[in-house]
PDB file of C-alpha atoms in Angstrom:
ATOM      1  CA  GLY A   1       0.177  -0.033  -0.148  1.00 46.00           C
ATOM      2  CA  PRO A   2       0.920   3.307  -0.294  1.00 50.00           C
ATOM      3  CA  SER A   3       2.535   5.817   2.147  1.00 48.00           C
ATOM      4  CA  ILE A   4       1.462   9.353   2.475  1.00 54.00           C
ATOM      5  CA  PHE A   5       4.452  11.936   3.151  1.00 51.00           C
ATOM      6  CA  MET A   6       3.533  15.300   4.125  1.00 45.00           C
ATOM      7  CA  HIS A   7       6.098  17.976   4.005  1.00 37.00           C
ATOM      8  CA  HIS A   8       7.536  19.817   7.108  1.00 33.00           C
ATOM      9  CA  GLU A   9      10.567  19.346   9.178  1.00 31.00           C
ATOM     10  CA  ASP A  10      10.553  16.364  11.877  1.00 32.00           C
ATOM     11  CA  MET A  11       8.037  13.811  11.542  1.00 32.00           C
ATOM     12  CA  PHE A  12       6.185  12.679  14.962  1.00 35.00           C
ATOM     13  CA  ARG A  13       8.659  14.377  17.353  1.00 34.00           C
ATOM     14  CA  HIS A  14       6.066  16.864  18.937  1.00 38.00           C
ATOM     15  CA  ARG A  15       3.307  17.170  21.249  1.00 42.00           C
ATOM     16  CA  GLY A  16       0.439  15.486  18.618  1.00 43.00           C
ATOM     17  CA  ASP A  17      -2.564  13.694  19.422  1.00 43.00           C
ATOM     18  CA  PRO A  18      -1.291  10.259  21.222  1.00 45.00           C
ATOM     19  CA  MET A  19      -3.665   8.631  18.499  1.00 46.00           C
ATOM     20  CA  PHE A  20      -1.067   9.029  16.110  1.00 49.00           C
ATOM     21  CA  ARG A  21       2.090   9.736  17.764  1.00 43.00           C
ATOM     22  CA  HIS A  22       1.844   6.657  20.683  1.00 39.00           C
ATOM     23  CA  GLY A  23       3.859   3.945  20.214  1.00 40.00           C
ATOM     24  CA  GLY A  24       5.155   3.443  16.777  1.00 42.00           C
ATOM     25  CA  GLY A  25       5.592   0.191  15.018  1.00 41.00           C
ATOM     26  CA  HIS A  26       3.163  -2.093  14.819  1.00 41.00           C
ATOM     27  CA  GLY A  27       0.612  -0.296  16.605  1.00 47.00           C
ATOM     28  CA  MET A  28       1.309   3.026  14.695  1.00 50.00           C
ATOM     29  CA  ILE A  29       0.068   1.134  11.475  1.00 50.00           C
ATOM     30  CA  LYS A  30      -3.101  -0.114  13.292  1.00 68.00           C
ATOM     31  CA  LYS A  31      -4.096   3.592  13.890  1.00 72.00           C
ATOM     32  CA  HIS A  32      -2.941   4.817  10.439  1.00 77.00           C
ATOM     33  CA  ALA A  33      -4.657   1.906   8.833  1.00 79.00           C
ATOM     34  CA  ALA A  34      -7.950   2.852  11.197  1.00 79.00           C
ATOM     35  CA  LEU A  35      -7.496   6.370   9.730  1.00 83.00           C
ATOM     36  CA  ALA A  36      -7.619   5.507   6.215  1.00 84.00           C
ATOM     37  CA  HIS A  37     -10.849   3.093   6.799  1.00 81.00           C
ATOM     38  CA  CYS A  38     -12.363   6.076   8.704  1.00 83.00           C
ATOM     39  CA  ILE A  39     -11.972   8.288   5.678  1.00 84.00           C
ATOM     40  CA  VAL A  40     -13.805   6.308   2.614  1.00 80.00           C
ATOM     41  CA  THR A  41     -16.793   7.617   0.474  1.00 70.00           C
ATOM     42  CA  GLU A  42     -19.054   4.901   1.832  1.00 70.00           C
ATOM     43  CA  LEU A  43     -18.561   3.506   5.409  1.00 64.00           C
ATOM     44  CA  GLU A  44     -18.526  -0.354   6.014  1.00 64.00           C
ATOM     45  CA  PRO A  45     -20.746  -0.859   8.852  1.00 58.00           C
ATOM     46  CA  THR A  46     -17.536  -2.795  10.532  1.00 60.00           C
ATOM     47  CA  LYS A  47     -15.071   0.125  10.461  1.00 65.00           C
ATOM     48  CA  CYS A  48     -15.510   3.167  12.605  1.00 68.00           C
ATOM     49  CA  SER A  49     -17.615   1.075  15.091  1.00 65.00           C
ATOM     50  CA  THR A  50     -15.904   1.942  18.092  1.00 65.00           C
ATOM     51  CA  PRO A  51     -15.689   5.719  19.864  1.00 64.00           C
ATOM     52  CA  ASP A  52     -12.187   5.595  19.278  1.00 61.00           C
ATOM     53  CA  GLN A  53     -12.456   4.626  15.815  1.00 61.00           C
ATOM     54  CA  ARG A  54     -15.421   7.265  15.158  1.00 63.00           C
ATOM     55  CA  ASP A  55     -13.435   9.959  16.422  1.00 76.00           C
ATOM     56  CA  ILE A  56     -10.305   9.395  14.443  1.00 80.00           C
ATOM     57  CA  ILE A  57     -10.773  12.224  12.052  1.00 82.00           C
ATOM     58  CA  GLU A  58     -11.454  14.512  14.524  1.00 82.00           C
ATOM     59  CA  TYR A  59      -7.911  13.316  16.448  1.00 81.00           C
ATOM     60  CA  PHE A  60      -6.413  13.512  12.885  1.00 84.00           C
ATOM     61  CA  ARG A  61      -7.384  17.015  12.356  1.00 86.00           C
ATOM     62  CA  LEU A  62      -6.159  18.182  15.864  1.00 85.00           C
ATOM     63  CA  PHE A  63      -2.620  16.008  14.877  1.00 84.00           C
ATOM     64  CA  VAL A  64      -2.221  17.864  11.738  1.00 87.00           C
ATOM     65  CA  ASP A  65      -3.280  21.239  13.166  1.00 88.00           C
ATOM     66  CA  ASP A  66      -0.876  20.697  16.085  1.00 85.00           C
ATOM     67  CA  ALA A  67       2.172  19.132  13.460  1.00 84.00           C
ATOM     68  CA  ALA A  68       1.841  22.193  11.013  1.00 87.00           C
ATOM     69  CA  ALA A  69       1.935  24.509  14.494  1.00 87.00           C
ATOM     70  CA  HIS A  70       5.242  22.952  14.944  1.00 83.00           C
ATOM     71  CA  GLY A  71       7.121  22.996  11.491  1.00 84.00           C
ATOM     72  CA  SER A  72       6.477  18.965  11.854  1.00 82.00           C
ATOM     73  CA  ASN A  73       6.386  16.426   8.654  1.00 83.00           C
ATOM     74  CA  ILE A  74       3.935  13.656   9.109  1.00 84.00           C
ATOM     75  CA  LEU A  75       4.187  10.299   7.609  1.00 84.00           C
ATOM     76  CA  LEU A  76       1.214   7.785   7.008  1.00 85.00           C
ATOM     77  CA  SER A  77       2.048   4.419   6.130  1.00 83.00           C
ATOM     78  CA  ALA A  78      -0.605   1.243   5.832  1.00 82.00           C
ATOM     79  CA  GLU A  79      -2.037  -0.994   3.358  1.00 82.00           C
ATOM     80  CA  ALA A  80      -5.253   0.394   3.918  1.00 84.00           C
ATOM     81  CA  PHE A  81      -4.506   3.796   1.973  1.00 88.00           C
ATOM     82  CA  ASP A  82      -4.833   1.676  -0.925  1.00 89.00           C
ATOM     83  CA  GLN A  83      -8.755   1.046  -0.634  1.00 87.00           C
ATOM     84  CA  PRO A  84     -10.749   2.071  -3.929  1.00 90.00           C
ATOM     85  CA  ASN A  85     -13.100   3.643  -1.850  1.00 89.00           C
ATOM     86  CA  LEU A  86     -10.431   6.097   0.054  1.00 90.00           C
ATOM     87  CA  ASN A  87     -11.992   9.486  -0.072  1.00 90.00           C
ATOM     88  CA  ILE A  88      -8.696  11.294  -1.090  1.00 92.00           C
ATOM     89  CA  THR A  89     -10.665  14.483  -1.393  1.00 91.00           C
ATOM     90  CA  GLN A  90     -11.539  14.395   2.264  1.00 88.00           C
ATOM     91  CA  LEU A  91      -7.795  13.116   3.173  1.00 89.00           C
ATOM     92  CA  THR A  92      -6.375  16.259   1.633  1.00 91.00           C
ATOM     93  CA  SER A  93      -8.777  18.624   2.931  1.00 90.00           C
ATOM     94  CA  ILE A  94      -7.321  18.295   6.088  1.00 88.00           C
ATOM     95  CA  LEU A  95      -3.830  18.559   4.909  1.00 87.00           C
ATOM     96  CA  VAL A  96      -3.771  21.190   2.239  1.00 85.00           C
ATOM     97  CA  PRO A  97      -5.052  24.041   4.336  1.00 84.00           C
ATOM     98  CA  GLN A  98      -2.131  23.765   6.628  1.00 82.00           C
ATOM     99  CA  GLN A  99       0.307  24.121   3.462  1.00 83.00           C
ATOM    100  CA  TYR A 100       1.333  20.356   3.419  1.00 85.00           C
ATOM    101  CA  LYS A 101       2.791  19.333   0.067  1.00 87.00           C
ATOM    102  CA  ILE A 102       1.394  15.628   0.158  1.00 90.00           C
ATOM    103  CA  HIS A 103       3.887  13.116  -1.398  1.00 90.00           C
ATOM    104  CA  VAL A 104       2.673   9.753  -2.053  1.00 91.00           C
ATOM    105  CA  VAL A 105       4.889   6.760  -2.442  1.00 90.00           C
ATOM    106  CA  VAL A 106       3.278   3.264  -3.932  1.00 89.00           C
ATOM    107  CA  TYR A 107       5.056   0.320  -3.629  1.00 86.00           C
ATOM    108  CA  TYR A 108       4.958  -1.629  -6.700  1.00 86.00           C
ATOM    109  CA  ARG A 109       4.858  -5.417  -6.090  1.00 85.00           C
ATOM    110  CA  ARG A 110       4.653  -7.911  -9.485  1.00 88.00           C
ATOM    111  CA  PHE A 111       1.088  -8.899  -9.761  1.00 89.00           C
ATOM    112  CA  TYR A 112       1.331 -12.592  -9.424  1.00 88.00           C
ATOM    113  CA  ASP A 113       3.463 -12.240  -6.224  1.00 87.00           C
ATOM    114  CA  TRP A 114       1.258  -9.704  -4.849  1.00 87.00           C
ATOM    115  CA  ILE A 115      -2.120 -11.342  -5.717  1.00 91.00           C
ATOM    116  CA  HIS A 116      -1.107 -14.412  -3.354  1.00 89.00           C
ATOM    117  CA  SER A 117      -0.255 -12.279  -0.646  1.00 85.00           C
ATOM    118  CA  TYR A 118      -3.394 -10.183  -0.972  1.00 85.00           C
ATOM    119  CA  HIS A 119      -5.217 -13.848  -0.790  1.00 88.00           C
ATOM    120  CA  ASN A 120      -3.267 -14.259   2.500  1.00 85.00           C
ATOM    121  CA  GLN A 121      -4.659 -11.487   3.937  1.00 79.00           C
ATOM    122  CA  VAL A 122      -8.243 -11.228   2.831  1.00 78.00           C
ATOM    123  CA  THR A 123      -8.825 -14.962   3.847  1.00 80.00           C
ATOM    124  CA  LYS A 124      -6.674 -14.797   6.902  1.00 75.00           C
ATOM    125  CA  GLY A 125      -8.823 -11.981   8.234  1.00 66.00           C
ATOM    126  CA  LYS A 126     -12.033 -13.929   7.087  1.00 55.00           C
ATOM    127  CA  ALA A 127     -11.198 -16.761   8.689  1.00 49.00           C
ATOM    128  CA  ASN A 128     -10.503 -14.767  12.075  1.00 53.00           C
ATOM    129  CA  ARG A 129     -13.778 -13.875  11.715  1.00 57.00           C
ATOM    130  CA  GLU A 130     -15.626 -16.851  11.103  1.00 61.00           C
ATOM    131  CA  LYS A 131     -13.607 -18.509  14.312  1.00 57.00           C
ATOM    132  CA  GLY A 132     -11.634 -21.582  12.741  1.00 59.00           C
ATOM    133  CA  LYS A 133     -13.302 -21.999   9.601  1.00 61.00           C
ATOM    134  CA  GLN A 134     -10.683 -23.212   7.072  1.00 67.00           C
ATOM    135  CA  HIS A 135     -10.632 -20.481   4.266  1.00 72.00           C
ATOM    136  CA  ALA A 136     -10.737 -21.190   0.817  1.00 81.00           C
ATOM    137  CA  THR A 137      -7.567 -22.206  -1.610  1.00 86.00           C
ATOM    138  CA  PHE A 138      -6.283 -19.857  -3.371  1.00 90.00           C
ATOM    139  CA  VAL A 139      -7.861 -21.290  -6.789  1.00 91.00           C
ATOM    140  CA  ARG A 140     -11.091 -21.477  -5.251  1.00 89.00           C
ATOM    141  CA  TRP A 141     -10.760 -17.916  -4.201  1.00 88.00           C
ATOM    142  CA  LEU A 142      -9.465 -16.280  -7.393  1.00 90.00           C
ATOM    143  CA  THR A 143     -12.978 -16.144  -9.192  1.00 92.00           C
ATOM    144  CA  ASP A 144     -13.308 -13.490 -11.865  1.00 93.00           C
ATOM    145  CA  ASP A 145     -15.341 -11.504  -9.214  1.00 92.00           C
ATOM    146  CA  MET A 146     -12.461 -11.448  -6.674  1.00 90.00           C
ATOM    147  CA  LEU A 147     -10.006 -10.566  -9.423  1.00 91.00           C
ATOM    148  CA  GLU A 148     -11.978  -7.857 -10.266  1.00 91.00           C
ATOM    149  CA  GLU A 149     -12.314  -6.245  -6.581  1.00 88.00           C
ATOM    150  CA  ALA A 150      -8.663  -7.320  -6.144  1.00 88.00           C
ATOM    151  CA  MET A 151      -7.257  -5.302  -8.883  1.00 91.00           C
ATOM    152  CA  GLN A 152      -8.980  -2.287  -7.592  1.00 89.00           C
ATOM    153  CA  SER A 153      -6.649  -2.273  -4.935  1.00 87.00           C
ATOM    154  CA  TYR A 154      -3.381  -3.105  -6.817  1.00 88.00           C
ATOM    155  CA  SER A 155      -0.471  -0.663  -7.271  1.00 87.00           C
ATOM    156  CA  VAL A 156      -1.558   0.312 -10.496  1.00 89.00           C
ATOM    157  CA  ALA A 157      -4.942   1.377  -9.869  1.00 91.00           C
ATOM    158  CA  THR A 158      -3.804   3.231  -6.379  1.00 91.00           C
ATOM    159  CA  TYR A 159      -1.194   5.071  -8.382  1.00 92.00           C
ATOM    160  CA  ASN A 160      -3.939   6.167 -10.690  1.00 93.00           C
ATOM    161  CA  ARG A 161      -6.425   7.250  -7.965  1.00 93.00           C
ATOM    162  CA  PHE A 162      -3.449   9.270  -6.306  1.00 93.00           C
ATOM    163  CA  LYS A 163      -2.192  10.989  -9.356  1.00 93.00           C
ATOM    164  CA  GLU A 164      -5.648  12.036 -10.243  1.00 93.00           C
ATOM    165  CA  ALA A 165      -6.562  13.545  -7.000  1.00 91.00           C
ATOM    166  CA  PRO A 166      -6.854  17.260  -6.303  1.00 90.00           C
ATOM    167  CA  GLY A 167      -4.261  18.588  -3.674  1.00 89.00           C
ATOM    168  CA  ILE A 168      -1.692  15.517  -4.067  1.00 89.00           C
ATOM    169  CA  PHE A 169       1.601  17.109  -4.859  1.00 88.00           C
ATOM    170  CA  ASN A 170       3.534  14.239  -6.235  1.00 91.00           C
ATOM    171  CA  VAL A 171       3.234  10.424  -6.639  1.00 92.00           C
ATOM    172  CA  SER A 172       6.177   8.357  -6.743  1.00 90.00           C
ATOM    173  CA  VAL A 173       6.331   4.394  -7.414  1.00 89.00           C
ATOM    174  CA  VAL A 174       9.121   2.413  -5.838  1.00 86.00           C
ATOM    175  CA  ASN A 175       9.469  -0.993  -7.384  1.00 86.00           C
ATOM    176  CA  MET A 176      10.404  -3.965  -4.688  1.00 80.00           C
ATOM    177  CA  HIS A 177      12.205  -5.938  -7.519  1.00 81.00           C
ATOM    178  CA  GLU A 178      14.479  -3.742  -8.144  1.00 80.00           C
ATOM    179  CA  ASP A 179      15.886  -3.523  -4.725  1.00 71.00           C
ATOM    180  CA  PRO A 180      15.920  -7.471  -3.532  1.00 67.00           C
ATOM    181  CA  ASP A 181      18.336  -6.752  -0.596  1.00 70.00           C
ATOM    182  CA  ASN A 182      15.564  -4.640   0.911  1.00 66.00           C
ATOM    183  CA  PHE A 183      12.732  -6.081  -0.164  1.00 61.00           C
ATOM    184  CA  ASN A 184      11.770  -9.905   0.288  1.00 60.00           C
ATOM    185  CA  THR A 185       9.383  -9.835  -2.553  1.00 52.00           C
ATOM    186  CA  ASN A 186       8.670 -13.873  -1.973  1.00 56.00           C
ATOM    187  CA  ALA A 187       7.467 -12.829   1.521  1.00 52.00           C
ATOM    188  CA  ARG A 188       3.420 -12.879   2.402  1.00 45.00           C
ATOM    189  CA  PHE A 189       2.997  -9.762   3.751  1.00 43.00           C
ATOM    190  CA  ALA A 190      -0.153 -10.705   5.260  1.00 39.00           C
TER     191      ALA A 190
END
């Protein structure tokens, strides 16, 4: 998924709202994913259902205001920013008034590597929700409908959505296959 960089000077090194600066690592990414799930064109009933999640957009506005007041950069990174229903206009409407230049970095992974990882992610989540039911094998899972749905989250579609969005300063692509020492493209990230 894409990473979104907002240009100022020092990321996460200020008094910003703890929803976005506390912890770091995996917990930080979960918070960024929660933000991406809440800034969508059509809210899914399972997303933004807890009080913390419902307030996340307001938390993010406060965090952005504080970061801008302190001249800080902001870095958001979560696979959830590749959602086809991400409301990029809403996201930029929070950042652009604070004079942030939004740089989006999309990580490219070959389709046949990515689709296997995507399968693991989708079915792993589904298996957790269904308490122990075995998830579909890759071959059974990859129907025409599932392929069409998956293609909307693939890096090319994500790149195009961000590239066409007003308020985005720059969209870059990092090819994970050109730097095998830093990216294990055979790993399943799910």
